[in-house]
């Protein structure tokens, strides 16, 4: 038997002027409760929103009224009654109840205002009920929906690469190692190598996977587990790669502005900011970036990587994203293609989000030549035999190709204006936290 009640009305639908005078049947949770002079005021919320419910002892009966009056915040309730206009009620309407049934009487809810961040993180399974968290998760869902929509419409195939892997592609030191029936294996840091293999028969591929980084970086933009959207494109050069990325990010911004305006306002983000995100995005070479940074007083020379502070300085006064291209080979991964015009650099770009948020995408053209790829790999200290299958891809119809990885939580941090990346994901994984 289905638990769905045919005439169940969501709180947001009930709390509209058009519903005034109608009979409604609500299911939800008590958000606030108080009683005064024999009238009980319940603010009832569900996934859609909230509405005030008033209940009177003479209408409910003494017993039902007593049960409802005792029900604490977060208790689950069913309510039947009539919608009335009332300017004092949040949203302008209230339900005058004929029946209030306490489906589950909650214990004292441990979450209230003024608690420490640690306490809230320890009680994350409950603190995720807050209005800001809920708005953030809906924005995140919209970001992922928009990304899929854009890539699907652009002819990309969604792939399912493995999470358990024998290769630590982004550097062995930062991979989580596990015991795979007596053999060491890793949790995936990137699906890139597998997407490169899939690119030959499919040409345009992408994947959404969890990626893992065993970095002890306690920063507001690092998680040890994050949601990685990666795409790989055959017959592509750097410009093709950047065009795909800017198209994708602009589409995400437009979609979220349009579909999640109310949630954005809860988070303090004006949807107008996102509507202004339009392709193309400006491109700046690494050499230009370090010149600007040096002028701003950063002790930086060719060969230094850009960290959080540098990225913030480059983006804090910008309203839209910025590509920084052609980084020194020495600070980037072994698979990146050397620049034809300057062998000190590679054909790569990081996409930096505006307002100081910094890197949201890392991408590059891939080295396609077997010998050069093997040399670069060896230079990192890795053993080519551990990457035998990947190197094989350069033996059978190797073609120019490029791709990128976008951190969904990084994008949400920017779009939803979250201070810390852990507030873009329900159960954040950081060096000091793996529960709840
Ligand atoms: O390390 S990346 O810069 N690049 C790669 O993994 C490539 N193999 C991707 C590819 O070309 N297919 O990571 C890509 C993005 C980066 O820009 C961030 O947005 C995100 O992944 N990222 C992270 N997000 C949260 N926490 C951590 N630790 C993290 N590391 C990367």
XYZ file of C-alpha atoms and ligand atoms in Angstrom:
467
model
C 0.000 0.000 0.000
C 1.312 3.419 -0.906
C 1.830 5.959 1.832
C 1.152 8.796 -0.617
C -2.106 10.498 0.257
C -3.856 11.637 -2.927
C -4.963 14.937 -1.414
C -1.736 15.660 0.450
C -0.758 19.266 -0.070
C 2.803 20.527 0.228
C 3.415 23.403 2.633
C 4.558 25.753 -0.142
C 1.389 25.057 -2.152
C -0.812 25.543 0.913
C 0.896 28.835 1.759
C -0.420 30.694 -1.305
C -3.324 33.161 -1.554
C -5.060 30.897 -4.108
C -5.398 28.143 -1.518
C -7.369 30.285 0.936
C -10.674 28.605 1.796
C -9.501 25.137 0.741
C -9.273 21.993 2.844
C -5.717 20.676 3.037
C -3.949 17.638 4.373
C -0.314 18.345 5.335
C 2.526 16.038 6.283
C 5.665 17.525 7.745
C 7.785 18.377 10.749
C 7.384 20.944 13.506
C 9.844 23.770 12.932
C 8.680 26.008 15.789
C 5.993 25.607 18.401
C 4.332 27.810 21.012
C 0.950 27.944 22.657
C -0.953 30.829 24.108
C -4.459 31.095 25.515
C -5.599 27.613 24.465
C -4.276 28.089 20.909
C -1.305 26.144 19.639
C 0.875 27.687 16.924
C 2.933 25.183 14.954
C 5.218 26.231 12.150
C 5.156 23.089 9.996
C 7.839 22.502 7.347
C 8.283 19.940 4.615
C 10.712 19.716 1.703
C 8.766 22.408 -0.159
C 8.576 25.135 2.505
C 6.570 25.962 5.590
C 3.182 27.118 6.832
C 1.765 28.099 10.205
C -0.810 25.761 11.693
C -3.081 26.923 14.491
C -4.929 24.409 16.622
C -7.594 24.980 19.249
C -8.376 22.685 22.115
C -12.138 22.881 21.548
C -11.751 21.773 17.922
C -9.094 19.089 18.427
C -10.383 17.595 21.660
C -8.419 17.688 24.905
C -6.417 14.515 24.300
C -5.244 15.275 20.754
C -4.520 18.858 21.750
C -2.368 17.723 24.682
C -0.354 15.389 22.420
C 0.209 18.145 19.847
C 1.075 20.667 22.555
C 3.735 18.369 23.996
C 5.311 17.643 20.601
C 8.805 19.130 20.346
C 10.608 20.678 17.411
C 11.279 18.133 14.573
C 8.328 15.955 15.587
C 6.585 14.509 12.512
C 2.947 15.521 12.144
C -0.088 15.154 9.920
C -2.515 18.031 9.831
C -5.963 18.466 8.321
C -7.632 21.825 8.218
C -8.641 24.862 6.214
C -6.364 27.549 4.795
C -7.065 31.112 5.971
C -5.408 34.369 5.067
C -3.543 35.853 8.038
C -1.023 38.652 7.590
C 0.686 37.689 10.892
C 1.545 34.202 9.601
C 4.858 33.677 7.738
C 3.936 33.759 4.043
C 0.482 35.248 4.731
C -1.599 32.071 5.121
C -2.253 29.630 7.948
C -4.001 26.323 8.349
C -6.670 26.199 11.049
C -6.498 22.578 12.094
C -9.359 20.132 12.555
C -6.969 17.299 13.198
C -3.312 17.200 14.269
C -1.757 13.772 14.547
C 1.723 13.405 16.003
C 3.246 10.707 13.791
C 6.477 10.728 15.778
C 7.208 12.719 18.923
C 10.827 13.891 18.628
C 13.296 13.963 21.513
C 14.863 17.335 22.365
C 16.574 18.338 19.091
C 20.266 18.866 19.837
C 20.808 21.524 17.140
C 20.120 25.142 17.992
C 21.806 28.437 17.276
C 25.157 29.421 18.758
C 26.715 25.950 18.713
C 30.350 25.417 17.759
C 31.351 24.297 14.267
C 32.814 21.090 15.768
C 29.532 20.238 17.491
C 27.590 20.852 14.291
C 30.006 18.676 12.310
C 29.697 15.891 14.901
C 25.919 16.130 14.470
C 26.040 16.594 10.711
C 23.297 13.978 10.165
C 20.961 16.413 11.941
C 22.512 19.804 11.146
C 21.973 19.163 7.401
C 18.309 20.049 8.046
C 19.104 23.768 8.234
C 17.616 26.099 5.620
C 21.077 27.069 4.298
C 22.228 23.481 3.934
C 19.030 22.505 2.165
C 19.353 25.483 -0.217
C 23.004 24.561 -0.899
C 22.198 20.922 -1.669
C 19.448 21.952 -4.073
C 21.868 24.340 -5.804
C 24.393 21.499 -5.998
C 21.808 19.151 -7.518
C 20.992 21.851 -10.080
C 24.703 22.345 -10.880
C 25.070 18.619 -11.587
C 21.827 18.464 -13.576
C 22.901 21.466 -15.684
C 26.357 19.987 -16.292
C 24.902 16.672 -17.483
C 22.384 18.515 -19.625
C 25.119 20.568 -21.318
C 27.432 17.638 -21.999
C 24.611 15.339 -23.157
C 23.349 18.011 -25.543
C 26.901 18.534 -26.829
C 27.171 14.874 -27.842
C 29.225 13.550 -24.904
C 28.697 10.020 -23.579
C 28.557 9.506 -19.829
C 30.935 6.739 -18.781
C 31.350 4.760 -15.554
C 35.096 4.473 -14.874
C 36.258 2.470 -11.852
C 36.904 3.937 -8.404
C 39.192 1.088 -7.351
C 42.346 1.326 -9.403
C 45.902 0.093 -9.685
C 47.282 3.507 -10.729
C 47.684 6.646 -8.685
C 47.427 9.044 -11.584
C 47.777 12.420 -9.869
C 50.825 11.460 -7.792
C 51.353 8.416 -5.572
C 51.962 10.372 -2.366
C 48.396 11.700 -2.310
C 46.522 8.487 -3.004
C 44.631 6.432 -0.436
C 46.082 2.927 -0.575
C 43.985 -0.085 0.242
C 44.508 -3.789 0.444
C 42.931 -5.398 -2.598
C 43.011 -9.110 -1.731
C 46.664 -8.859 -0.804
C 47.683 -6.432 -3.581
C 47.923 -2.671 -3.067
C 45.247 -0.676 -4.899
C 44.169 2.956 -4.739
C 40.998 4.977 -4.471
C 40.713 6.916 -7.734
C 42.137 10.456 -7.804
C 40.907 11.026 -11.344
C 39.059 9.107 -14.032
C 41.224 10.737 -16.674
C 43.321 7.744 -17.703
C 40.193 5.622 -18.196
C 38.417 8.402 -20.072
C 41.458 8.651 -22.349
C 41.053 4.942 -23.139
C 37.317 5.359 -23.794
C 37.922 8.360 -26.020
C 39.259 6.235 -28.881
C 36.012 4.416 -29.626
C 33.657 7.199 -28.441
C 35.547 10.489 -29.117
C 33.568 12.584 -26.578
C 33.208 11.167 -23.067
C 32.599 12.360 -19.538
C 32.188 10.943 -16.056
C 30.939 11.986 -12.637
C 32.894 10.100 -10.015
C 34.036 10.559 -6.461
C 37.764 11.378 -6.463
C 39.982 10.952 -3.438
C 43.053 12.885 -2.346
C 45.014 11.839 0.728
C 46.294 15.398 1.212
C 46.516 16.739 4.704
C 45.592 20.200 3.409
C 43.288 21.860 5.901
C 42.097 24.654 3.672
C 38.627 25.984 2.907
C 38.856 24.422 -0.564
C 40.178 20.898 -0.057
C 38.228 17.755 0.694
C 39.714 14.263 0.790
C 36.671 13.033 -1.180
C 35.066 15.255 -3.806
C 32.714 14.989 -6.778
C 34.739 15.121 -9.959
C 33.239 15.902 -13.340
C 35.754 15.038 -16.032
C 35.495 15.185 -19.809
C 37.820 14.074 -22.577
C 37.649 15.154 -26.190
C 39.343 13.648 -29.285
C 40.965 15.761 -32.014
C 41.080 18.744 -29.661
C 43.619 21.468 -28.963
C 43.798 23.839 -25.997
C 41.316 26.301 -27.484
C 38.739 23.504 -28.125
C 39.179 22.432 -24.506
C 38.673 25.976 -23.159
C 35.592 26.514 -25.328
C 33.985 23.387 -23.908
C 34.787 24.465 -20.332
C 33.497 28.006 -20.656
C 30.344 26.793 -22.400
C 29.752 24.324 -19.602
C 30.384 26.756 -16.751
C 28.289 29.509 -18.355
C 25.430 27.039 -18.865
C 25.626 25.923 -15.225
C 25.526 29.560 -14.047
C 22.533 30.425 -16.276
C 20.574 27.326 -15.275
C 21.145 27.798 -11.552
C 20.217 31.498 -11.773
C 16.993 30.584 -13.537
C 15.939 27.477 -11.631
C 17.204 28.140 -8.104
C 16.746 31.880 -7.604
C 14.992 31.507 -4.235
C 17.651 29.139 -2.885
C 20.393 31.494 -4.102
C 18.806 34.363 -2.178
C 18.757 32.248 1.009
C 22.510 31.852 0.475
C 23.167 35.545 -0.142
C 23.912 35.138 -3.849
C 22.134 37.494 -6.235
C 21.018 35.454 -9.298
C 22.052 38.502 -11.382
C 25.716 37.712 -10.584
C 25.269 34.346 -12.273
C 23.304 35.657 -15.239
C 26.354 37.832 -15.983
C 28.550 34.733 -16.433
C 28.750 34.458 -20.218
C 31.278 32.799 -22.514
C 33.937 33.503 -23.657
C 36.017 33.886 -20.494
C 39.241 35.905 -20.567
C 42.513 33.975 -20.985
C 45.747 34.963 -19.289
C 49.084 33.230 -19.714
C 50.914 32.087 -16.590
C 53.787 34.487 -17.391
C 51.362 37.412 -17.388
C 49.801 36.156 -14.139
C 53.135 36.052 -12.312
C 54.008 39.524 -13.632
C 50.760 40.879 -12.151
C 51.370 39.019 -8.901
C 54.930 40.318 -8.653
C 53.545 43.850 -9.057
C 51.157 43.126 -6.206
C 54.163 42.202 -4.055
C 54.136 38.403 -4.271
C 57.632 36.860 -4.155
C 57.040 34.837 -7.303
C 59.233 33.741 -10.200
C 58.802 31.524 -13.251
C 58.402 28.002 -11.909
C 56.373 28.866 -8.800
C 52.928 27.290 -8.623
C 49.909 29.455 -7.874
C 48.443 28.778 -4.439
C 45.290 29.935 -2.715
C 46.643 33.420 -1.959
C 47.871 33.982 -5.522
C 44.588 32.810 -7.029
C 42.665 35.049 -4.670
C 44.755 38.048 -5.679
C 44.133 37.325 -9.365
C 40.370 36.898 -9.015
C 39.062 38.907 -6.072
C 38.133 41.947 -8.166
C 36.638 39.943 -11.010
C 32.954 39.206 -11.579
C 33.546 36.308 -13.990
C 35.920 33.327 -14.315
C 39.474 33.608 -15.674
C 41.599 31.022 -17.506
C 45.286 30.940 -16.597
C 47.118 29.021 -19.330
C 50.592 27.639 -20.102
C 51.953 26.795 -16.658
C 55.558 25.623 -16.269
C 55.958 21.935 -17.063
C 57.644 21.376 -13.703
C 54.542 22.186 -11.636
C 52.087 20.148 -13.711
C 51.278 16.465 -14.265
C 53.345 14.129 -16.468
C 50.605 13.621 -19.093
C 50.350 17.283 -20.146
C 51.495 18.198 -23.661
C 54.608 20.378 -23.945
C 53.842 23.727 -25.597
C 55.133 23.818 -29.175
C 56.199 27.486 -28.825
C 57.888 27.170 -25.388
C 59.156 23.808 -24.097
C 59.296 25.171 -20.546
C 55.471 25.240 -20.472
C 52.575 22.868 -21.101
C 49.287 23.245 -23.030
C 47.121 23.524 -19.965
C 44.732 25.849 -18.192
C 43.250 26.294 -14.764
C 39.874 27.983 -14.630
C 39.678 30.357 -11.659
C 36.294 31.364 -10.229
C 35.783 35.092 -9.528
C 35.532 36.955 -6.190
C 38.638 35.227 -4.862
C 37.228 31.671 -4.974
C 40.016 30.425 -7.254
C 40.530 27.158 -9.114
C 37.448 25.193 -10.143
C 38.849 23.359 -13.203
C 42.198 21.886 -14.174
C 42.620 20.767 -17.756
C 45.162 20.174 -20.516
C 46.066 18.722 -23.855
C 47.581 15.276 -23.407
C 50.997 14.079 -24.531
C 50.300 11.686 -27.406
C 53.822 10.468 -28.186
C 54.781 7.175 -26.528
C 58.437 7.977 -26.021
C 57.974 11.474 -24.583
C 55.134 10.282 -22.339
C 57.288 7.439 -21.009
C 60.158 9.867 -20.330
C 57.926 12.295 -18.463
C 56.393 9.492 -16.425
C 59.809 8.085 -15.514
C 60.973 11.556 -14.469
C 58.225 11.641 -11.802
C 59.741 8.514 -10.223
C 56.907 6.242 -11.408
C 57.577 2.893 -13.072
C 56.355 2.717 -16.692
C 55.349 -0.949 -16.169
C 52.731 0.242 -13.657
C 51.194 2.352 -16.432
C 51.614 -0.212 -19.211
C 47.949 -0.155 -20.265
C 47.864 3.654 -20.348
C 51.053 3.843 -22.421
C 49.500 1.283 -24.793
C 46.964 3.950 -25.804
C 49.852 5.719 -27.583
C 50.497 2.664 -29.773
C 47.162 2.253 -31.565
C 45.958 5.338 -33.361
C 47.115 8.009 -30.897
C 45.436 11.327 -31.735
C 45.590 14.857 -30.306
C 43.159 15.074 -27.419
C 42.415 17.146 -24.362
C 40.246 17.102 -21.281
C 39.618 18.568 -17.884
C 38.378 17.941 -14.374
C 35.881 20.196 -12.620
C 35.387 20.006 -8.860
C 31.627 20.162 -8.260
C 32.065 21.263 -4.635
C 34.450 24.041 -5.738
C 31.847 25.304 -8.206
C 29.119 25.157 -5.571
C 31.345 26.982 -3.078
C 31.589 29.867 -5.535
C 27.985 29.845 -6.774
C 26.451 29.390 -3.304
C 28.978 31.763 -1.685
C 30.072 29.281 0.959
C 33.047 30.200 3.103
C 34.202 26.590 3.474
C 34.028 23.765 0.932
C 32.749 21.383 3.613
C 29.447 23.269 3.523
C 28.889 22.272 -0.097
C 28.584 18.589 0.709
C 26.366 16.803 3.249
C 28.990 14.559 4.813
C 32.370 16.228 4.261
C 35.507 14.139 4.297
C 38.546 16.059 5.546
C 41.866 14.934 7.072
C 40.313 15.034 10.541
C 36.840 13.695 9.790
C 35.398 10.531 8.296
C 32.153 10.330 10.358
C 29.217 10.780 10.396
O 43.996 17.657 -9.839
S 43.206 18.377 -10.795
O 43.574 19.765 -10.990
N 43.234 17.678 -12.219
C 42.952 16.384 -12.418
O 42.676 15.573 -11.556
C 42.922 15.960 -13.884
N 43.314 14.544 -13.982
C 41.543 16.190 -14.411
C 41.389 15.861 -15.856
O 42.036 16.512 -16.673
N 40.587 14.885 -16.192
O 41.725 18.357 -10.272
C 40.690 18.870 -11.084
C 39.742 19.671 -10.259
C 40.348 20.894 -9.590
O 40.373 21.983 -10.469
C 39.391 21.128 -8.443
O 38.241 21.796 -8.901
C 39.005 19.717 -8.056
O 39.240 18.887 -9.181
N 39.790 19.254 -6.916
C 39.375 19.249 -5.645
N 38.205 19.627 -5.083
C 38.081 19.505 -3.757
N 39.039 19.009 -2.937
C 40.235 18.610 -3.456
N 41.180 18.110 -2.652
C 40.431 18.726 -4.873
N 41.456 18.437 -5.689
C 41.055 18.754 -6.935
